[in-house]
Coordinates of C-alpha atoms and ligand atoms in Angstrom, one line a residue:
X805 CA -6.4 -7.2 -27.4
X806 CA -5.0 -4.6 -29.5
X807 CA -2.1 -4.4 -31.8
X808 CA -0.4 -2.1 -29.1
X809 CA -1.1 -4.5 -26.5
X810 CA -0.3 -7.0 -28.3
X811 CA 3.3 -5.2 -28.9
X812 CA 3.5 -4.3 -25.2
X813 CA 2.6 -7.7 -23.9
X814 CA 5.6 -9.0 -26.0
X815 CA 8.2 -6.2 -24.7
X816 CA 7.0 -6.8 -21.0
X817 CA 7.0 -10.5 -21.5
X818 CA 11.0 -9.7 -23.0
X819 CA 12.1 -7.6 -20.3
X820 CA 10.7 -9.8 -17.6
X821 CA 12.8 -13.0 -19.5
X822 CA 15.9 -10.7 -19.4
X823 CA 15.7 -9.8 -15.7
X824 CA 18.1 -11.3 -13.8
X825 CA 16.2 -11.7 -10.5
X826 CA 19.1 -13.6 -8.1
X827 CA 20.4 -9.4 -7.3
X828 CA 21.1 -9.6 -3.0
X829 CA 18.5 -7.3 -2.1
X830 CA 15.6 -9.1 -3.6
X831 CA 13.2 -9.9 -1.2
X832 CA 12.1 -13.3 0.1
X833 CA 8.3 -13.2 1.2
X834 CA 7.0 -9.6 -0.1
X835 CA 5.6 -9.2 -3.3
X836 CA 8.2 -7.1 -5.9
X837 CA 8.0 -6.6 -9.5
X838 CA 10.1 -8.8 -11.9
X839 CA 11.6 -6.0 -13.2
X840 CA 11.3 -2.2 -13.5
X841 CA 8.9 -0.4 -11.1
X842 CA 6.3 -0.8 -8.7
X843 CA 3.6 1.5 -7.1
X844 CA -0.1 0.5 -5.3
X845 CA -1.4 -2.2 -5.0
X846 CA -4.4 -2.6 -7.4
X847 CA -7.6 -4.6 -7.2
X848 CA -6.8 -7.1 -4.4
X849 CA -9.7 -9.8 -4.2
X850 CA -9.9 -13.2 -3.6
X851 CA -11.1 -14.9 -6.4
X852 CA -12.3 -18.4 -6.9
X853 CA -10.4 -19.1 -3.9
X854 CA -7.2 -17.5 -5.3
X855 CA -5.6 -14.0 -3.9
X856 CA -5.0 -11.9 -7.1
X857 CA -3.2 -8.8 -6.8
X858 CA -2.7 -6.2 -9.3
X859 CA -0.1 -3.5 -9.1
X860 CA 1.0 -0.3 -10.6
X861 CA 3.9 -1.5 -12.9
X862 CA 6.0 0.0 -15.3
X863 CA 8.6 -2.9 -16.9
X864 CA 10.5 -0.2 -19.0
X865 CA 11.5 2.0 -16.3
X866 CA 12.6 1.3 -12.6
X867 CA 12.2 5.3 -12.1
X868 CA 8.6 4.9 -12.8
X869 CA 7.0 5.6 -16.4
X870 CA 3.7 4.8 -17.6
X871 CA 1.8 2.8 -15.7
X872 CA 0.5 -1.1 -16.6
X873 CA -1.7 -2.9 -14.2
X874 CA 0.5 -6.2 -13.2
X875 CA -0.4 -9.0 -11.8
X876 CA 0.3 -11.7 -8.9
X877 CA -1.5 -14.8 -7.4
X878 CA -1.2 -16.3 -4.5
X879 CA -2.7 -19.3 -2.6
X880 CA -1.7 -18.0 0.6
X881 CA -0.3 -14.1 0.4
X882 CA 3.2 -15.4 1.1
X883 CA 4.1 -17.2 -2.0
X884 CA 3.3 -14.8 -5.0
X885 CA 3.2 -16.4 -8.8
X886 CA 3.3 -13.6 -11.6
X887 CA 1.2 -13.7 -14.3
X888 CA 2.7 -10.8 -16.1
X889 CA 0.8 -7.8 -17.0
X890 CA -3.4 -7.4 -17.3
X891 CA -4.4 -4.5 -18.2
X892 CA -2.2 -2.0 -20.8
X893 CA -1.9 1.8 -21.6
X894 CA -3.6 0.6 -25.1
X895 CA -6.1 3.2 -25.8
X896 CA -6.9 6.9 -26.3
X897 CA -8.5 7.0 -22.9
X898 CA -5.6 5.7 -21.0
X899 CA -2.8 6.0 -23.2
X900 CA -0.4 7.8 -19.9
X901 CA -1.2 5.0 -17.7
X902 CA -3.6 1.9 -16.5
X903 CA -3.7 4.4 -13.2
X904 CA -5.1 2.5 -9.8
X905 CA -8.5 1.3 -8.7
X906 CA -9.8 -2.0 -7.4
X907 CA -11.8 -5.1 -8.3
X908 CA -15.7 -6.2 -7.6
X909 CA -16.0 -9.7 -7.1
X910 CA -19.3 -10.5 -8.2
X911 CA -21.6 -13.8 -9.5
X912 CA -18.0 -15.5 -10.3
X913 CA -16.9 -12.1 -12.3
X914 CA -14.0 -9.6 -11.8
X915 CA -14.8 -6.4 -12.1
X916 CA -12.1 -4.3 -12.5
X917 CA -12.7 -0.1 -12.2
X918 CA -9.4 2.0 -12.8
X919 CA -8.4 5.6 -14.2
X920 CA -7.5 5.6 -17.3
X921 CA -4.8 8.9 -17.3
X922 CA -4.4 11.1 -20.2
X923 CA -1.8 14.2 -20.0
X924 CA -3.0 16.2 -23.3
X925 CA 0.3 17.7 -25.0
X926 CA 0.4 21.6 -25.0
X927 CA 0.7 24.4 -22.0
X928 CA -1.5 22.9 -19.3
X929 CA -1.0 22.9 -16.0
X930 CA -2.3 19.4 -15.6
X931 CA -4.4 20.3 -12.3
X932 CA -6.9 22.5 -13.7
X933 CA -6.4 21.7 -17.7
X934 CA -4.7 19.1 -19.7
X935 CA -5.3 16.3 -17.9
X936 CA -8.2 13.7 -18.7
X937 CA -9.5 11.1 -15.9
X938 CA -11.6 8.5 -17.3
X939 CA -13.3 6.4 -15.1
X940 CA -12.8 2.9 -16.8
X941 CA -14.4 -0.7 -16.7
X942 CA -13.4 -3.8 -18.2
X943 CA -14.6 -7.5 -16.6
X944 CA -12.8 -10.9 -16.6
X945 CA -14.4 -14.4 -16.0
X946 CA -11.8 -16.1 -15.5
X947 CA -8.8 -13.6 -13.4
X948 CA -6.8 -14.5 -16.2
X949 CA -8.3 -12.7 -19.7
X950 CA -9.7 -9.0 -19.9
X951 CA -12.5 -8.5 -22.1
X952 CA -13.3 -4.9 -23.7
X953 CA -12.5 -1.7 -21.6
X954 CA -15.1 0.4 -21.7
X955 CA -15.2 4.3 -20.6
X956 CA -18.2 4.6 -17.4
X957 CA -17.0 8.6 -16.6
X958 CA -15.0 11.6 -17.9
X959 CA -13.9 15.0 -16.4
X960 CA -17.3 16.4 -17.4
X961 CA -19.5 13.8 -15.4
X962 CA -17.3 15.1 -12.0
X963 CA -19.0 17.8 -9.9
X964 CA -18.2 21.3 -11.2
X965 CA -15.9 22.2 -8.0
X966 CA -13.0 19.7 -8.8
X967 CA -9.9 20.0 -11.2
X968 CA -9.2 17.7 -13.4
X969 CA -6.9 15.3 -10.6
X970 CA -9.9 12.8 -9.7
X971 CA -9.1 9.2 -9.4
X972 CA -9.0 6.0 -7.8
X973 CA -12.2 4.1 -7.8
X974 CA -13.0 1.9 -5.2
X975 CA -16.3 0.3 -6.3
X976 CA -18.1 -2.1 -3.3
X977 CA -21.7 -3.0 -2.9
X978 CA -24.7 -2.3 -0.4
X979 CA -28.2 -3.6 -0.2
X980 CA -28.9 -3.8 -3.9
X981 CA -26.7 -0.3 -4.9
X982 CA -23.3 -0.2 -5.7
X983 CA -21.1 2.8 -4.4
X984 CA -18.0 4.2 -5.9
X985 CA -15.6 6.4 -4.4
X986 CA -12.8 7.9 -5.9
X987 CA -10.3 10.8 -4.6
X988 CA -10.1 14.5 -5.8
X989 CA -8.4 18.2 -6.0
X990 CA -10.9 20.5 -5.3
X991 CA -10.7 23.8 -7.5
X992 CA -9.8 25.2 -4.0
X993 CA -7.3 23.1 -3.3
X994 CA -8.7 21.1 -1.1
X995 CA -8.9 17.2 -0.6
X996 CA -12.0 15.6 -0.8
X997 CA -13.5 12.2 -1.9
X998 CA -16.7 11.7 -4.4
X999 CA -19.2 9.4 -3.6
X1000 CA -21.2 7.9 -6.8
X1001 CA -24.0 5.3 -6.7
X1002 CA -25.4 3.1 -9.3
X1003 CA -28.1 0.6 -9.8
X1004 CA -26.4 -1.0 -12.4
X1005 CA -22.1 -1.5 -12.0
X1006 CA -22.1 1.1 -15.0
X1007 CA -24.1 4.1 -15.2
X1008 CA -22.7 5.9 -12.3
X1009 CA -24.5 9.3 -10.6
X1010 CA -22.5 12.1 -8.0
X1011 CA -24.1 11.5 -4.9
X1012 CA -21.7 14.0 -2.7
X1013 CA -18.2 14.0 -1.1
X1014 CA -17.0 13.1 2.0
X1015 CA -14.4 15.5 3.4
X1016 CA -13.0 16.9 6.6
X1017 CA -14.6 20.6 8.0
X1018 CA -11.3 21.9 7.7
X1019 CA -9.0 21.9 4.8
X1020 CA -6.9 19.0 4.9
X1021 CA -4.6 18.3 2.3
X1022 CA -5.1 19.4 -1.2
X1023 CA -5.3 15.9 -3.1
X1024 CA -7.2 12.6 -1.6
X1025 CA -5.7 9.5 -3.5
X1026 CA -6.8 5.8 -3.4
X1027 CA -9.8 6.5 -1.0
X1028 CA -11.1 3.7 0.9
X1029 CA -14.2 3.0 2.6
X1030 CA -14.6 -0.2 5.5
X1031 CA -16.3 -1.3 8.0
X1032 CA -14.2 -3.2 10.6
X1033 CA -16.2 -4.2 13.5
X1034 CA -18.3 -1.7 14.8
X1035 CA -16.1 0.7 13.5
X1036 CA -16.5 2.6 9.9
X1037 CA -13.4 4.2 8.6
X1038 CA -12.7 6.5 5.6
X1039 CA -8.9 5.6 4.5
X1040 CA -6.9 8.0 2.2
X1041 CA -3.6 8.8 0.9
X1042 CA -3.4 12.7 1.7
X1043 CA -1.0 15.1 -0.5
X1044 CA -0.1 18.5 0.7
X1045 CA -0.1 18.3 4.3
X1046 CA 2.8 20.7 5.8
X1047 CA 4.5 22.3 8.8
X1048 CA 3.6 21.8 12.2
X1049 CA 2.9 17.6 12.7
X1050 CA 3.6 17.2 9.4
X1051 CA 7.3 18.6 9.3
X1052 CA 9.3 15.7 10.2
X1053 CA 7.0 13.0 8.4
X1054 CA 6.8 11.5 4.9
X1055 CA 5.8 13.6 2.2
X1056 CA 2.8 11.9 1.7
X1057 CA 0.6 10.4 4.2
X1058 CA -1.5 7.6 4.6
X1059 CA -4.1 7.4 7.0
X1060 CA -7.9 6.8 7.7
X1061 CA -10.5 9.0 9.6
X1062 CA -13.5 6.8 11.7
X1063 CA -16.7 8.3 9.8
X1064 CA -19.6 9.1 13.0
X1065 CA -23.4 9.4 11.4
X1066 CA -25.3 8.0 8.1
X1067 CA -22.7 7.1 5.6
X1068 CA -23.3 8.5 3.0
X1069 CA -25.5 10.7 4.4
X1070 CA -25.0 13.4 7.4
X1071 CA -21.5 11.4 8.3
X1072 CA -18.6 13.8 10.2
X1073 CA -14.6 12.5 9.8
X1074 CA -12.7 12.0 13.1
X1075 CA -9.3 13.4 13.2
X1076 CA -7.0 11.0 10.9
X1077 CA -4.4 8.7 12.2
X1078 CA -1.4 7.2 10.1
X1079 CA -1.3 4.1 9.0
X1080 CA 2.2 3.4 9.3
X1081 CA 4.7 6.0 10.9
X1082 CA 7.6 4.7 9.1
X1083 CA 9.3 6.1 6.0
X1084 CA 7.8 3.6 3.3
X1085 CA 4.5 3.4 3.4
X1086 CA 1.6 5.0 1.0
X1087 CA -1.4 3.6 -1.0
X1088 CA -2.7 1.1 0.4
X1089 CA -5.5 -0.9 -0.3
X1090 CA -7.9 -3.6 1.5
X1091 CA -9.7 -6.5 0.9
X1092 CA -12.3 -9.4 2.4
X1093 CA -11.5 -13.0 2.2
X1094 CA -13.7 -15.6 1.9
X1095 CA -13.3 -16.9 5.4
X1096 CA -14.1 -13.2 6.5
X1097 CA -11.3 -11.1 7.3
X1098 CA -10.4 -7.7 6.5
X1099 CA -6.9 -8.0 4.8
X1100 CA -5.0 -4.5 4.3
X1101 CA -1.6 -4.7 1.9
X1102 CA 0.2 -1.0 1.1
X1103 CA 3.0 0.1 -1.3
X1104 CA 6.4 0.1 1.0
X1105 CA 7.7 3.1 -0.9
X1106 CA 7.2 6.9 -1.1
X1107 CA 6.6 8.8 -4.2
X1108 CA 8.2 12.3 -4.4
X1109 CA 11.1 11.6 -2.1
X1110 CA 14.4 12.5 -2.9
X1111 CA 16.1 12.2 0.1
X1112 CA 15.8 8.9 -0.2
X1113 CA 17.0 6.4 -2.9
X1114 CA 16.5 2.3 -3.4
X1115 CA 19.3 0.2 -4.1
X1116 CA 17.9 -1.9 -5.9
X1117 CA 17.7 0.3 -8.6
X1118 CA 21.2 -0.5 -9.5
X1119 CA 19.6 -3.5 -10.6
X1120 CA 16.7 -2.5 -12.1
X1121 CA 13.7 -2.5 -10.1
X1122 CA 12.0 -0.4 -7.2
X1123 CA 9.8 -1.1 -4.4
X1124 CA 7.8 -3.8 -3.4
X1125 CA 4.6 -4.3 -0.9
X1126 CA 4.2 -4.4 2.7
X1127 CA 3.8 -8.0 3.7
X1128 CA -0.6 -8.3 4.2
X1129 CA -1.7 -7.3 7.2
X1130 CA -5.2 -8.5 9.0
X1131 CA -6.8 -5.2 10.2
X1132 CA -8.6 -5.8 13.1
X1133 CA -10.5 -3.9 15.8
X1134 CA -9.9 -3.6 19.9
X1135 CA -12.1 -1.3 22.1
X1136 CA -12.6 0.9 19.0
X1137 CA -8.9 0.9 18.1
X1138 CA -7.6 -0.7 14.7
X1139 CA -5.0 -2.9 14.9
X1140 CA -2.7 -4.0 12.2
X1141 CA -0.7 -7.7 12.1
X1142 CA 1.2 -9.7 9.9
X1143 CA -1.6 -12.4 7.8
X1144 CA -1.8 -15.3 10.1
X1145 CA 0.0 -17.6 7.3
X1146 CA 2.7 -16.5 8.0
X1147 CA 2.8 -19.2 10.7
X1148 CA 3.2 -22.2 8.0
X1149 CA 6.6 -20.4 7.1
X1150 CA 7.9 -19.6 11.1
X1151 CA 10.8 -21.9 12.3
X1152 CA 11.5 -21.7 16.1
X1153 CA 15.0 -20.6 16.2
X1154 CA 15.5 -19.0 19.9
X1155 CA 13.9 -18.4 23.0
X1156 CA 15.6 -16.1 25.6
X1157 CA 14.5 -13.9 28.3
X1158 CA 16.2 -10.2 28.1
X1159 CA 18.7 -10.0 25.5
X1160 CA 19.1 -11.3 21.7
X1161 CA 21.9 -11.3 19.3
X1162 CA 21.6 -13.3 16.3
X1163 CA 23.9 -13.0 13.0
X1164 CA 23.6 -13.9 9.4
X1165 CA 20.2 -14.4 9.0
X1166 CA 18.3 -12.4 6.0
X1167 CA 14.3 -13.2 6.7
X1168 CA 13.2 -13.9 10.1
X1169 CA 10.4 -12.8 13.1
X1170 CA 11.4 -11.8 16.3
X1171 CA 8.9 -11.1 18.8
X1172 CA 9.6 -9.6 22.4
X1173 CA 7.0 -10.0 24.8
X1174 CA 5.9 -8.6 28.1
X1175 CA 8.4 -5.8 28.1
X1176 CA 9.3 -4.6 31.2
X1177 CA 8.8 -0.7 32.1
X1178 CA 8.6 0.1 28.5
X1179 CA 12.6 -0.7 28.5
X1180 CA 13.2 -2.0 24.3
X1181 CA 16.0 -1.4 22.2
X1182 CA 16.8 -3.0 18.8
X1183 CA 19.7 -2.3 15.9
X1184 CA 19.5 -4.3 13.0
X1185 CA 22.7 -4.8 10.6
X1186 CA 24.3 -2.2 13.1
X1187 CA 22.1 0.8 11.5
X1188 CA 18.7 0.7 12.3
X1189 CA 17.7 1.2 15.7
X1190 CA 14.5 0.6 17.1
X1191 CA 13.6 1.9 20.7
X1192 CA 11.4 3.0 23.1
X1193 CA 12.2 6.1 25.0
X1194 CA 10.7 9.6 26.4
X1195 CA 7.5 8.6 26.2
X1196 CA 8.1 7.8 22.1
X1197 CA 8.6 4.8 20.2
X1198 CA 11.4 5.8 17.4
X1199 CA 13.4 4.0 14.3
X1200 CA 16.2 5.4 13.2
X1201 CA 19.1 4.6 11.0
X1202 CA 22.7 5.9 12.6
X1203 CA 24.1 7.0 9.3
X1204 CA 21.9 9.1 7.0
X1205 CA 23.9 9.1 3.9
X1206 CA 22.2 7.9 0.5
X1207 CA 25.7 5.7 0.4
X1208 CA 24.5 4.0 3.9
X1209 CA 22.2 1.3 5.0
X1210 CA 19.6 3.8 5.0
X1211 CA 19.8 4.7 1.6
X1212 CA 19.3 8.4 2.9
X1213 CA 16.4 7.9 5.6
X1214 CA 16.9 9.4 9.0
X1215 CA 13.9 9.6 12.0
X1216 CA 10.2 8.6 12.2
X1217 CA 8.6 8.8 15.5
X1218 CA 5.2 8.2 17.5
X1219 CA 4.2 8.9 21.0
X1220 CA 3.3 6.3 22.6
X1221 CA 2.4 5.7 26.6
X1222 CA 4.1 2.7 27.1
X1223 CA 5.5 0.0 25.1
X1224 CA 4.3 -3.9 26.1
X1225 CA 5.4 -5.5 22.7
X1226 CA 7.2 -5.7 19.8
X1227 CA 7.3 -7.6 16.2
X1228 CA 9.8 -7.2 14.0
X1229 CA 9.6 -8.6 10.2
X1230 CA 12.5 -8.7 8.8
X1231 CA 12.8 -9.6 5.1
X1232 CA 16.2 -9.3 2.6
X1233 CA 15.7 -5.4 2.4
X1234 CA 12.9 -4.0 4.3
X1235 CA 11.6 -4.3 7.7
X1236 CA 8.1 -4.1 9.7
X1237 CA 7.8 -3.4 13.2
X1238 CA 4.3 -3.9 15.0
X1239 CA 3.9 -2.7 18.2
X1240 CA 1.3 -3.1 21.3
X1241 CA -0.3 -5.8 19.4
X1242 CA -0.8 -3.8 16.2
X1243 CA -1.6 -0.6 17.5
X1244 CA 1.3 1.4 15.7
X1245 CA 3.0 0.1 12.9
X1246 CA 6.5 1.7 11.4
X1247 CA 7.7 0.1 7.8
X1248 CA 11.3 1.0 6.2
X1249 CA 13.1 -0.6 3.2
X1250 CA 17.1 -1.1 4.5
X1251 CA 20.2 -2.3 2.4
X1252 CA 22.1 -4.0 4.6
X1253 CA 26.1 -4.9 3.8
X1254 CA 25.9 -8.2 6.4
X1255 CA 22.7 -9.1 8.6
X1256 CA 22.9 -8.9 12.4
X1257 CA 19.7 -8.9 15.2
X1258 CA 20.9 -7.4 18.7
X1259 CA 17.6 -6.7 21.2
X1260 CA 17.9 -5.3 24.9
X1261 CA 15.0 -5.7 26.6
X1262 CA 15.6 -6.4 30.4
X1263 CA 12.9 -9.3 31.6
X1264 CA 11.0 -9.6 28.4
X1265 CA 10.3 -12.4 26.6
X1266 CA 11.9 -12.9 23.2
X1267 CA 11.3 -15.6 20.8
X1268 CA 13.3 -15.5 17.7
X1269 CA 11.9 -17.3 14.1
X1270 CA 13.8 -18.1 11.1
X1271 CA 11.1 -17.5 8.0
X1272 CA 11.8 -20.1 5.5
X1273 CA 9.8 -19.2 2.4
X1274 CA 9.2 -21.8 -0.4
X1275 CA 10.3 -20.2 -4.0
X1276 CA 6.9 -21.8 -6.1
Ligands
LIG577 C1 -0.9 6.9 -5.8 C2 -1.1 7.3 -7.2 C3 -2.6 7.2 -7.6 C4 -2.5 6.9 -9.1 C5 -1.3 6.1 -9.2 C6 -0.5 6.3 -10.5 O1 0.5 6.5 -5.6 O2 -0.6 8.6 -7.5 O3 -3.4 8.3 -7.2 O4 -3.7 6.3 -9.6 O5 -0.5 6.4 -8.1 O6 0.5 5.4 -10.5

């Protein structure tokens, strides 16, 4: 470690002491920083039978300055431990941010491949000039230590027809190569991801990009590639998508394509479906555990958005993750659902058949089941409402005022043909709704003044669970 690490360790490690963490909108069961700010979720792996989970952090600023990698473990993705920062803007190669990437398990090593962001001072437009993206490795035997970082690629190892706004490795294996993608502005505008392959973990050659035929988007971040069941799906975080579809969504969007053909070869992208269709939701990034499954957690936030603002920034610190979700497949569709350990922290509260109101309680699971005619209404802390009508499922909050509950969101919609179920996650300030079993999934930070449940659902099923969580 370095003298400026060294320095920046201690100021994080000072800040974090300082932080108050008891403020009322702290959440219970999703992971949050101490202090300061939060962005994607970095370099999720299980590790020597651990969950680690890095993050975008900045400790100094809750709007967001330069980025840190932090860190988390878990022993079952409810409970989270930090272990304060890894990784540190410490060098000339990364001195405007420890920018995202992910983690290679391999022969008990972490592997650890992120963008080291330089913003050159001068006139630059930072798209085409001024802007370095190193492509930067540093290992760790133990998930705890970093050893030396050490610079694998720089703008002028990229393929001629990008800018300088390439980033995001995701490194995996295959056989006995090693592929890395990473997501790029094309000098045309135009989003794309870069393929490399390598024989070795560090000597890295273009092997081609996978894009769409059309135009779509003009920057690809935190690309993903996966294979859930017999599916193979190209995830990415797409900037610059506008009017038509796009005009009363998120900024940003965050979505996956299913790849047909040879990947990497001859391969054609589907057309892309969202993620998440509620207001908080970008980034996200997936892992395997040990025993197998394919574990997807995302950033519940939105970068770029100033209709809407966080409360909790009154206290200091922004954003948090979505609660991990198991990403599954059913006849060729993905579905999405809260980690099944959740169950160890369920407490039957309620079981009723139509109708629900509950007060007072800050964390819990309600699930309504076989829904009759597709008839579902819920309004959480007398704001949100949740419900199923025209042929489209839709949350919306009833006052839109930065002031409100809402904190400034308004509507986020799907079409859906009908509606059997629905899960709602409910934590101190944000909430998760899964529907259909996973099929769609809308996320949405809320602030709520007092905390009140109220479900209409003629005939259906509805099971109500208090979610105790166990501070470690
Ligand atoms: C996505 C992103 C990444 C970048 C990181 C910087 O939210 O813009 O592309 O690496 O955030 O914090």
């Amino acid at each position: 470690m370095n003298v400026l690490a060294k320095d920046l360790k201690k100021q994080t490690e000072l800040v974090e002491r300082m932080a108050s963490r008891t403020d009322r909108f702290r959440q219970c069961f999703h992971l949050m920083p101490v202090t300061g700010w939060l962005n994607d979720p970095n370099g999720l792996c299980m590790f020597q039978g651990v969950f680690h989970a890095f993050f975008q952090y900045s400790p100094f600023d809750a709007q967001g300055g330069v980025k840190l990698w932090g860190h988390c473990t878990s022993e079952n993705m409810v409970d989270w431990k930090q272990e304060g920062a890894a990784l540190y803007p410490d060098s000339p190669f990364d001195c405007h941010g420890v920018y995202s990437g992910n983690v290679l398990v391999e022969d008990g090593r972490m592997y650890l491949y992120y963008t080291g962001n330089v913003k050159l001072d001068g006139d630059y437009d930072y798209i085409h000039t001024g802007r370095e993206s190193n492509t930067v490795l540093t290992i760790s035997e133990d998930g705890k230590t970093f050893g030396p970082k050490k610079v694998l690629m720089q703008n002028c190892d990229y393929p001629e027809f990008v800018t300088c706004h390439v980033r995001d490795p995701r490194v995996w294996k295959e056989g006995d190569r090693y592929y890395m993608i990473q997501g790029a502005r094309t000098k045309e505008d135009q989003g794309t991801a870069l393929l490399f392959v390598s024989s070795d973990k560090e000597n890295w050659t273009y092997s081609g990009q996978i894009t769409t035929r059309e135009k779509f988007g003009c920057m690809w971040e935190c690309p993903e590639y996966l294979k859930i069941g017999r599916r193979k799906v190209l995830s990415a975080s797409v900037q610059g998508l506008t009017g038509g579809e796009w005009k009363n969504r998120n900024v940003y969007q965050s979505g996956y394509f299913f790849v047909e053909g040879d990947f990497p070869g001859d391969c054609q992208l589907s057309e892309y479906y969202l993620w998440d269709y509620g207001f908080d939701f970008y980034a996200p990034q997936s892992f395997r555990t040990e025993d197998g499954r394919m574990i997807q957690i995302g950033w519940m936030g939105m970068p770029d958005c100033p209709q809407h603002i966080n409360k909790t920034l009154a206290d200091n610190w922004q954003h948090c993750f979505t609660f991990p979700r198991e990403i599954t497949q059913r006849d060729g569709m993905l579905l999405q659902n809260p980690v099944r350990e959740l169950r160890e922290k369920k407490e039957p509260v309620c079981m009723v058949t139509g109708n629900l109101h509950k007060e007072g309680i800050r964390t819990f699971e309600v699930d309504t089941e076989h829904i009759m005619a597709s008839a579902f209404r819920a309004v959480l802390a007398g704001e949100l409402v949740l419900e199923y009508r025209d042929g489209f499922f839709r949350m919306y909050f009833l006052h839109t005022e930065k002031e409100a509950v809402s904190g400034g969101r308004d509507m986020r919609c799907t079409k859906l043909p009908e509606l059997t179920d629905v899960k709602i996650l409910a934590d101190v300030s944000s909430v998760e709704v899964f529907l259909n079993g996973g099929e769609a999934v809308f996320s949405t930070r809320y602030y709520p003044d007092t905390y009140c449940v109220e479900i209409q659902a003629p005939g259906a099923d509805i099971q109500f669970w208090n979610i105790c969580h166990i501070k470690l």
